[in-house]
Short mmCIF file of C-alpha atoms and ligand atoms in Angstrom, two decimals:
data_model
loop_
_atom_site.label_atom_id
_atom_site.label_comp_id
_atom_site.label_asym_id
_atom_site.label_seq_id
_atom_site.Cartn_x
_atom_site.Cartn_y
_atom_site.Cartn_z
CA MET A 1 -14.23 -31.26 -2.97
CA PRO A 2 -14.69 -27.47 -2.57
CA ALA A 3 -11.97 -25.87 -0.48
CA ARG A 4 -12.63 -25.19 3.20
CA LEU A 5 -9.56 -22.98 3.58
CA ALA A 6 -8.20 -20.63 0.94
CA VAL A 7 -4.67 -19.32 1.52
CA ILE A 8 -3.99 -15.97 -0.12
CA ILE A 9 -0.33 -15.31 -0.84
CA PRO A 10 0.68 -11.84 -2.04
CA VAL A 11 3.91 -12.10 -3.98
CA PHE A 12 6.29 -9.70 -5.61
CA ARG A 13 9.59 -11.06 -6.89
CA GLU A 14 9.30 -14.36 -5.06
CA ALA A 15 9.81 -16.79 -7.96
CA ALA A 16 12.25 -18.94 -6.01
CA ASN A 17 9.91 -19.22 -3.02
CA VAL A 18 6.73 -20.37 -4.77
CA ALA A 19 7.43 -24.10 -5.15
CA PRO A 20 8.92 -24.55 -1.64
CA LEU A 21 5.91 -22.76 -0.14
CA VAL A 22 3.41 -24.99 -1.96
CA ALA A 23 5.30 -28.07 -0.76
CA ARG A 24 5.19 -26.79 2.82
CA LEU A 25 1.47 -26.00 2.63
CA ASP A 26 0.86 -29.47 1.24
CA ALA A 27 2.57 -30.99 4.26
CA ALA A 28 1.07 -28.63 6.86
CA LEU A 29 -2.52 -28.88 5.57
CA ALA A 30 -2.63 -32.62 4.83
CA GLY A 31 -6.15 -33.97 5.30
CA LEU A 32 -7.78 -30.55 4.78
CA ALA A 33 -9.53 -29.32 1.62
CA TRP A 34 -7.44 -26.24 0.83
CA GLU A 35 -6.49 -24.05 -2.08
CA ALA A 36 -3.90 -21.32 -2.52
CA VAL A 37 -4.12 -18.14 -4.57
CA PHE A 38 -0.90 -16.31 -5.43
CA VAL A 39 -1.52 -12.64 -6.15
CA ASP A 40 1.40 -11.30 -8.18
CA ASP A 41 1.93 -7.73 -9.34
CA ASP A 42 3.56 -8.71 -12.61
CA SER A 43 6.96 -9.43 -11.04
CA PRO A 44 9.80 -9.26 -13.55
CA ASP A 45 11.37 -12.47 -12.17
CA GLY A 46 8.64 -14.80 -13.40
CA THR A 47 6.82 -15.33 -10.11
CA ALA A 48 3.47 -15.72 -11.87
CA ALA A 49 4.93 -18.25 -14.27
CA ALA A 50 6.31 -20.25 -11.34
CA ALA A 51 2.83 -20.37 -9.77
CA ARG A 52 1.17 -21.31 -13.06
CA ALA A 53 3.65 -24.10 -13.65
CA ILE A 54 2.42 -25.71 -10.44
CA ALA A 55 -1.21 -24.86 -11.15
CA ALA A 56 -0.93 -26.74 -14.44
CA THR A 57 -0.86 -30.03 -12.54
CA ASP A 58 -2.35 -29.02 -9.17
CA PRO A 59 -5.92 -27.66 -9.28
CA ARG A 60 -5.60 -26.32 -5.72
CA ILE A 61 -3.21 -23.61 -6.92
CA ARG A 62 -4.24 -20.45 -8.74
CA CYS A 63 -2.52 -17.24 -9.70
CA ILE A 64 -3.83 -13.71 -10.18
CA ARG A 65 -1.45 -11.56 -12.20
CA ARG A 66 -2.15 -7.85 -11.82
CA ILE A 67 -0.66 -5.52 -14.39
CA GLY A 68 0.27 -1.87 -13.81
CA ARG A 69 -0.51 -2.11 -10.10
CA ARG A 70 1.55 -2.43 -6.95
CA GLY A 71 0.50 -2.86 -3.37
CA LEU A 72 0.47 -5.50 -0.69
CA ALA A 73 -2.86 -4.54 0.88
CA SER A 74 -4.83 -4.40 -2.35
CA ALA A 75 -3.26 -7.68 -3.49
CA CYS A 76 -4.50 -9.34 -0.29
CA THR A 77 -7.97 -7.85 -0.63
CA GLU A 78 -8.37 -8.92 -4.24
CA GLY A 79 -7.13 -12.41 -3.44
CA MET A 80 -9.51 -12.76 -0.50
CA LEU A 81 -12.43 -11.59 -2.62
CA SER A 82 -11.59 -14.08 -5.37
CA VAL A 83 -12.36 -17.19 -3.34
CA SER A 84 -15.50 -18.91 -2.07
CA ALA A 85 -14.04 -21.00 0.74
CA PRO A 86 -15.66 -20.24 4.13
CA PHE A 87 -12.24 -19.57 5.72
CA VAL A 88 -9.50 -17.40 4.28
CA ALA A 89 -5.89 -17.02 5.36
CA VAL A 90 -3.30 -14.47 4.25
CA MET A 91 0.38 -15.26 4.49
CA ASP A 92 3.61 -13.95 2.99
CA GLY A 93 5.14 -15.76 0.06
CA ASP A 94 8.71 -15.59 1.33
CA LEU A 95 8.55 -18.47 3.85
CA GLN A 96 8.91 -16.10 6.83
CA HIS A 97 5.50 -17.11 8.19
CA ASP A 98 5.17 -20.56 9.75
CA GLU A 99 2.54 -22.48 7.78
CA GLY A 100 2.63 -25.10 10.56
CA ILE A 101 0.26 -23.03 12.72
CA LEU A 102 -2.45 -22.72 10.04
CA PRO A 103 -4.43 -25.70 11.46
CA ALA A 104 -4.39 -24.13 14.93
CA MET A 105 -5.49 -20.78 13.45
CA LEU A 106 -8.31 -22.52 11.60
CA ALA A 107 -9.37 -24.34 14.78
CA ALA A 108 -9.51 -21.01 16.64
CA VAL A 109 -11.83 -19.46 14.04
CA GLU A 110 -13.95 -22.59 13.74
CA GLY A 111 -14.17 -22.43 17.51
CA GLY A 112 -15.76 -18.96 17.51
CA ALA A 113 -13.09 -16.31 16.90
CA ASP A 114 -13.67 -13.92 13.98
CA ILE A 115 -10.00 -13.79 13.17
CA ALA A 116 -6.87 -15.67 14.20
CA ILE A 117 -3.56 -13.84 14.03
CA GLY A 118 -0.18 -15.45 13.66
CA SER A 119 1.58 -13.55 16.40
CA ARG A 120 5.24 -12.92 17.14
CA HIS A 121 4.43 -11.16 20.39
CA VAL A 122 2.48 -13.62 22.53
CA ALA A 123 4.04 -16.32 24.69
CA GLY A 124 5.69 -18.85 22.42
CA GLY A 125 6.13 -16.44 19.53
CA ALA A 126 9.33 -14.80 18.39
CA ALA A 127 10.35 -12.03 16.04
CA GLU A 128 14.12 -11.93 16.52
CA GLY A 129 15.02 -14.14 13.60
CA GLY A 130 13.22 -12.28 10.87
CA PHE A 131 14.07 -8.61 11.04
CA SER A 132 17.15 -6.42 11.30
CA ALA A 133 17.37 -4.39 14.53
CA ALA A 134 16.22 -1.20 12.79
CA ARG A 135 13.32 -2.86 11.02
CA GLY A 136 12.35 -4.54 14.31
CA ALA A 137 12.30 -1.21 16.15
CA LEU A 138 10.17 0.30 13.39
CA SER A 139 7.74 -2.57 13.61
CA ASP A 140 7.52 -2.28 17.43
CA GLY A 141 6.91 1.47 17.35
CA GLY A 142 4.20 1.06 14.75
CA ALA A 143 2.57 -1.71 16.74
CA ARG A 144 2.48 0.45 19.87
CA LEU A 145 0.78 3.26 17.96
CA ALA A 146 -1.68 0.88 16.39
CA ARG A 147 -2.64 -0.68 19.70
CA MET A 148 -3.78 2.72 20.99
CA LEU A 149 -6.28 3.01 18.16
CA LEU A 150 -7.62 -0.52 18.25
CA PRO A 151 -10.87 -1.38 20.02
CA VAL A 152 -9.56 -4.85 20.83
CA LYS A 153 -6.39 -6.09 22.47
CA VAL A 154 -3.95 -7.38 19.89
CA ALA A 155 -0.31 -8.10 20.68
CA ASP A 156 0.83 -8.18 17.04
CA PRO A 157 -1.41 -5.83 15.02
CA MET A 158 1.30 -5.48 12.35
CA SER A 159 1.26 -9.15 11.47
CA GLY A 160 0.86 -10.04 7.84
CA PHE A 161 -0.28 -13.54 8.81
CA PHE A 162 -3.92 -14.13 9.73
CA LEU A 163 -6.97 -16.28 9.09
CA LEU A 164 -10.60 -15.18 9.18
CA LYS A 165 -14.13 -16.03 8.14
CA ARG A 166 -14.87 -15.07 4.58
CA ASP A 167 -18.08 -13.39 5.83
CA VAL A 168 -15.94 -10.90 7.74
CA VAL A 169 -13.91 -10.18 4.61
CA GLU A 170 -17.09 -9.49 2.63
CA GLU A 171 -18.34 -7.24 5.41
CA VAL A 172 -15.26 -5.01 5.72
CA ALA A 173 -13.98 -5.08 2.12
CA PRO A 174 -15.84 -1.96 0.94
CA ARG A 175 -14.24 0.08 3.74
CA LEU A 176 -10.65 -1.06 3.31
CA ALA A 177 -8.15 1.54 2.15
CA SER A 178 -6.84 0.17 -1.10
CA ARG A 179 -3.28 1.26 -0.42
CA GLY A 180 -0.59 0.32 2.02
CA PHE A 181 1.04 -2.57 3.74
CA LYS A 182 -1.03 -3.06 6.86
CA ILE A 183 -4.04 -5.01 5.73
CA LEU A 184 -4.68 -6.69 9.10
CA LEU A 185 -4.73 -3.41 10.97
CA ASP A 186 -7.08 -2.02 8.35
CA ILE A 187 -9.45 -4.97 8.74
CA LEU A 188 -9.50 -4.58 12.53
CA LEU A 189 -10.12 -0.83 12.25
CA SER A 190 -12.71 -1.14 9.50
CA ALA A 191 -15.00 -3.66 11.20
CA ARG A 192 -18.05 -1.98 12.70
CA ARG A 193 -17.74 -4.05 15.86
CA ALA A 194 -14.88 -5.31 18.00
CA LEU A 195 -13.83 -8.54 16.31
CA VAL A 196 -13.12 -11.56 18.46
CA VAL A 197 -9.39 -12.06 18.03
CA ALA A 198 -7.33 -15.16 18.75
CA GLU A 199 -3.56 -14.99 18.57
CA VAL A 200 -1.51 -18.04 17.75
CA PRO A 201 2.22 -17.81 18.47
CA TYR A 202 4.88 -18.54 15.87
CA SER A 203 8.51 -17.68 15.24
CA PHE A 204 9.10 -15.24 12.42
CA ARG A 205 11.68 -16.91 10.18
CA SER A 206 14.35 -15.22 8.16
CA ARG A 207 13.94 -14.89 4.45
CA LEU A 208 15.41 -17.65 2.30
CA ALA A 209 15.48 -15.94 -1.08
CA GLY A 210 14.75 -12.44 -2.38
CA GLU A 211 14.47 -9.32 -0.26
CA SER A 212 11.94 -7.31 1.76
CA LYS A 213 9.85 -4.76 -0.12
CA LEU A 214 9.21 -2.59 2.93
CA ASP A 215 10.87 0.80 2.70
CA ALA A 216 10.50 4.36 3.97
CA THR A 217 7.43 5.16 1.89
CA VAL A 218 5.68 2.23 3.51
CA LEU A 219 6.04 4.08 6.78
CA LEU A 220 4.38 7.13 5.25
CA GLU A 221 1.52 4.99 4.04
CA PHE A 222 1.17 3.54 7.51
CA ALA A 223 0.89 7.02 9.05
CA GLY A 224 -1.63 7.78 6.35
CA LEU A 225 -3.74 4.73 7.16
CA LEU A 226 -3.90 5.66 10.84
CA LEU A 227 -4.84 9.25 9.96
CA ASP A 228 -7.49 8.05 7.53
CA LYS A 229 -9.09 5.77 10.11
CA ALA A 230 -8.80 8.38 12.88
CA THR A 231 -10.57 11.07 10.81
CA GLY A 232 -13.15 8.69 9.39
CA GLY A 233 -11.73 9.19 5.90
CA ALA A 234 -12.75 12.86 5.73
CA VAL A 235 -9.76 14.04 3.68
CA PRO A 236 -8.51 11.85 0.85
CA LEU A 237 -5.05 10.62 1.81
CA ARG A 238 -3.80 10.97 -1.68
CA PHE A 239 -4.68 14.65 -1.59
CA LEU A 240 -2.75 15.11 1.66
CA ALA A 241 0.28 13.42 0.12
CA PHE A 242 -0.06 15.58 -2.99
CA ALA A 243 -0.27 18.75 -0.92
CA ALA A 244 2.72 17.73 1.21
CA VAL A 245 4.75 17.07 -1.93
CA GLY A 246 3.64 20.50 -3.17
CA ALA A 247 5.01 22.09 -0.01
CA VAL A 248 8.35 20.37 -0.56
CA GLY A 249 8.24 21.65 -4.14
CA LEU A 250 7.91 25.20 -2.84
CA LEU A 251 11.08 24.75 -0.77
CA VAL A 252 12.89 23.30 -3.77
CA HIS A 253 11.76 26.28 -5.83
CA MET A 254 13.04 28.82 -3.31
CA ALA A 255 16.36 27.00 -2.93
CA ALA A 256 16.89 26.84 -6.70
CA LEU A 257 15.92 30.49 -7.07
CA ALA A 258 18.34 31.59 -4.34
CA LEU A 259 21.11 29.66 -6.04
CA LEU A 260 20.45 30.94 -9.56
CA VAL A 261 19.28 34.52 -9.08
CA GLY A 262 22.89 35.74 -8.86
CA PRO A 263 24.28 34.16 -12.03
CA LEU A 264 21.09 34.31 -14.16
CA GLY A 265 19.10 37.31 -12.91
CA PHE A 266 15.56 37.04 -11.53
CA GLY A 267 13.55 36.33 -14.69
CA PRO A 268 15.52 33.37 -16.05
CA ALA A 269 16.24 32.09 -12.52
CA GLN A 270 12.51 32.05 -11.77
CA TRP A 271 11.88 30.01 -14.94
CA VAL A 272 14.56 27.46 -14.19
CA ALA A 273 13.48 27.19 -10.54
CA THR A 274 9.91 26.56 -11.68
CA PHE A 275 10.98 23.66 -13.88
CA VAL A 276 13.26 22.23 -11.20
CA ALA A 277 10.40 22.36 -8.66
CA MET A 278 7.85 20.85 -11.06
CA THR A 279 10.27 18.05 -11.93
CA ALA A 280 10.96 17.35 -8.24
CA ASN A 281 7.22 17.29 -7.56
CA PHE A 282 6.65 14.91 -10.42
CA VAL A 283 9.32 12.50 -9.20
CA LEU A 284 8.07 12.59 -5.58
CA ASN A 285 4.44 12.19 -6.59
CA ASN A 286 5.36 9.30 -8.83
CA ARG A 287 7.16 7.58 -5.95
CA ILE A 288 4.87 8.45 -3.05
CA THR A 289 1.48 9.89 -3.92
CA TYR A 290 0.87 7.63 -6.90
CA ARG A 291 3.12 4.80 -5.85
CA ASP A 292 0.47 2.22 -6.70
CA ALA A 293 0.20 3.58 -10.25
CA ARG A 294 3.87 4.44 -10.67
CA LEU A 295 4.90 5.41 -14.20
CA ARG A 296 7.99 3.85 -15.75
CA GLY A 297 9.75 3.83 -19.11
CA PRO A 298 8.15 5.82 -21.94
CA ALA A 299 5.01 6.45 -19.86
CA LEU A 300 7.22 8.32 -17.38
CA TRP A 301 8.26 10.90 -19.99
CA ARG A 302 4.76 11.30 -21.33
CA GLY A 303 3.59 11.79 -17.75
CA LEU A 304 6.24 14.41 -17.03
CA VAL A 305 5.28 16.52 -20.05
CA LEU A 306 1.60 16.25 -19.13
CA PHE A 307 2.44 17.21 -15.56
CA TYR A 308 4.26 20.37 -16.76
CA LEU A 309 1.16 21.27 -18.76
CA VAL A 310 -1.22 20.63 -15.88
CA CYS A 311 0.90 22.69 -13.47
CA GLY A 312 1.25 25.45 -16.04
CA ILE A 313 -2.49 25.77 -16.41
CA GLY A 314 -2.83 25.56 -12.63
CA ALA A 315 -0.36 28.39 -12.15
CA ALA A 316 -2.12 30.54 -14.76
CA ALA A 317 -5.44 29.94 -13.00
CA ASN A 318 -3.84 30.84 -9.68
CA VAL A 319 -2.48 34.15 -10.94
CA GLY A 320 -5.66 34.94 -12.88
CA ILE A 321 -8.14 34.21 -10.10
CA ALA A 322 -6.10 35.87 -7.37
CA GLY A 323 -5.71 38.91 -9.62
CA LEU A 324 -9.46 39.19 -10.22
CA LEU A 325 -10.25 38.84 -6.52
CA VAL A 326 -7.86 41.67 -5.66
CA ARG A 327 -8.92 43.89 -8.56
CA ASP A 328 -12.61 43.62 -7.66
CA GLY A 329 -11.77 44.30 -4.04
CA VAL A 330 -13.26 40.94 -2.96
CA LEU A 331 -10.22 39.92 -0.95
CA ALA A 332 -7.01 41.46 0.34
CA TRP A 333 -3.86 40.32 -1.47
CA GLY A 334 -2.84 37.84 1.24
CA THR A 335 -6.17 36.00 1.29
CA ALA A 336 -6.48 36.21 -2.49
CA GLY A 337 -3.02 34.72 -2.91
CA ALA A 338 -3.85 31.85 -0.54
CA ALA A 339 -7.17 31.21 -2.31
CA GLY A 340 -5.39 31.13 -5.66
CA ALA A 341 -2.80 28.69 -4.33
CA LEU A 342 -5.50 26.42 -2.88
CA ILE A 343 -7.36 26.38 -6.19
CA THR A 344 -4.11 25.48 -7.94
CA VAL A 345 -3.39 22.56 -5.62
CA VAL A 346 -6.92 21.17 -5.99
CA TRP A 347 -6.77 21.60 -9.77
CA ASN A 348 -3.32 20.05 -10.07
CA TYR A 349 -4.40 17.17 -7.87
CA ALA A 350 -7.66 16.46 -9.66
CA VAL A 351 -6.13 16.56 -13.13
CA SER A 352 -2.98 14.67 -12.13
CA SER A 353 -5.10 11.91 -10.60
CA THR A 354 -7.26 11.51 -13.69
CA LEU A 355 -4.91 12.32 -16.58
CA VAL A 356 -1.30 11.90 -15.52
CA TRP A 357 -1.50 8.84 -13.26
CA ARG A 358 -5.01 7.76 -14.27
CA THR A 359 -6.07 6.46 -10.89
CA ARG A 360 -9.71 7.31 -11.46
N1 LIG B 401 1.39 -8.62 -4.88
C1 LIG B 401 2.27 -7.93 -4.13
N2 LIG B 401 2.43 -6.58 -4.39
N3 LIG B 401 2.95 -8.53 -3.14
C2 LIG B 401 3.82 -7.80 -2.43
C3 LIG B 401 4.05 -6.42 -2.64
C4 LIG B 401 3.30 -5.80 -3.69
O1 LIG B 401 3.42 -4.61 -3.96
N4 LIG B 401 4.98 -5.98 -1.75
C5 LIG B 401 5.31 -7.05 -1.01
N5 LIG B 401 4.65 -8.15 -1.42
C6 LIG B 401 4.71 -9.53 -0.89
C7 LIG B 401 6.10 -10.09 -0.77
O2 LIG B 401 6.48 -10.77 -1.95
C8 LIG B 401 5.95 -11.05 0.39
O3 LIG B 401 5.39 -12.27 -0.02
C9 LIG B 401 4.93 -10.33 1.28
O4 LIG B 401 4.20 -9.47 0.43
C10 LIG B 401 5.59 -9.53 2.43
O5 LIG B 401 6.52 -8.62 1.88
P1 LIG B 401 7.98 -8.47 2.49
O6 LIG B 401 8.67 -7.49 1.63
O7 LIG B 401 8.61 -9.81 2.69
O8 LIG B 401 7.65 -7.78 3.89
P2 LIG B 401 8.35 -7.99 5.32
O9 LIG B 401 8.88 -9.37 5.51
O10 LIG B 401 9.30 -6.86 5.51
O11 LIG B 401 7.09 -7.80 6.29
C11 LIG B 401 6.05 -8.76 6.28
O12 LIG B 401 5.93 -9.52 7.42
C12 LIG B 401 5.63 -8.79 8.60
C13 LIG B 401 5.43 -9.77 9.70
O13 LIG B 401 4.26 -10.53 9.53
C14 LIG B 401 4.72 -8.05 6.05
O14 LIG B 401 3.69 -9.01 5.92
C15 LIG B 401 4.42 -7.14 7.20
O15 LIG B 401 3.13 -6.55 7.00
C16 LIG B 401 4.41 -7.94 8.47
O16 LIG B 401 4.35 -7.07 9.57
MN1 LIG B 402 9.10 -10.90 4.34
#
């Protein structure tokens, strides 16, 4: 029988949670034609293998193993687009979401809602168990901000637990930002109409095994998502991140120069400061700007050398172009310098994106 409900489960380092989750789904969804798709980003702990071991005897289970990629939102999107069931749910693979409410969520969507959200913040729901105080405060602040942007009233817009019609997925998929953690918020903001939302309460459980993958950069990505949706995607987020990292690099450069100019003299100090700043930029870009294509191992060193080269050419172009503009009297030195710097950032960004991190 073809599945009526497909449950998409993004997983990263959740090997120990896979089998217990399947057993729980089996109990919660008894009597329903369902399937589950684990979307794993090549976890080193054998998460994909754990899913495949079950899939070998249970045709309702599948696993997508993505290589060289990281990202919760894109994992959810790819999983949702891989199924043909008329209803699709997304839930975490760490047993924090209560699979027991899936039938009620399905009933809500079958009954006319576009999307049902597993909510910690409506009567009957609870969040206390799952998060530390700090992480809880972060989540609340983010939710408040998100609610201001949303066209519909949603108590828990940061939920990672929801169920919707596959038609809605197909409709919004081309507009979803591929990066980030907040896939639900993105779906709500990317729909061209106010979706009919139903919220079903549940208690957020604490993690049994493994640990949370949310960290500070996730917060940056969240700010980025809101900015992207607020500006209609006018400026590529990645470019903004790259430029911000560049600004930090400038500070690093000046600090290193100030420190070294005494002992080394200006010329050598300027050289060392340049390398320190380029290295800092490379590390930050690798962790933030190109987080989803992060380089590791030997590729990291190859990338660093390429990055030095790219920045070197960028700097030469900067000096050359600014020099010409001043010499020909086209621009005053201040404007010419700024134009040169802008050209360098755009060049560094374009070439880094295509050659160093190969995201395009
Ligand atoms: N494929 C893949 N790739 N899966 C990932 C990645 C990734 O880069 N990062 C995290 N995951 C998986 C985890 O393995 C887990 O199954 C799920 O996504 C959620 O990640 P956690 O690290 O457990 O996040 P959390 O518990 O702090 O927050 C979650 O629950 C909140 C409450 O619903 C997230 O879903 C939040 O978005 C949500 O607000
Ligand atoms: Mn979790």
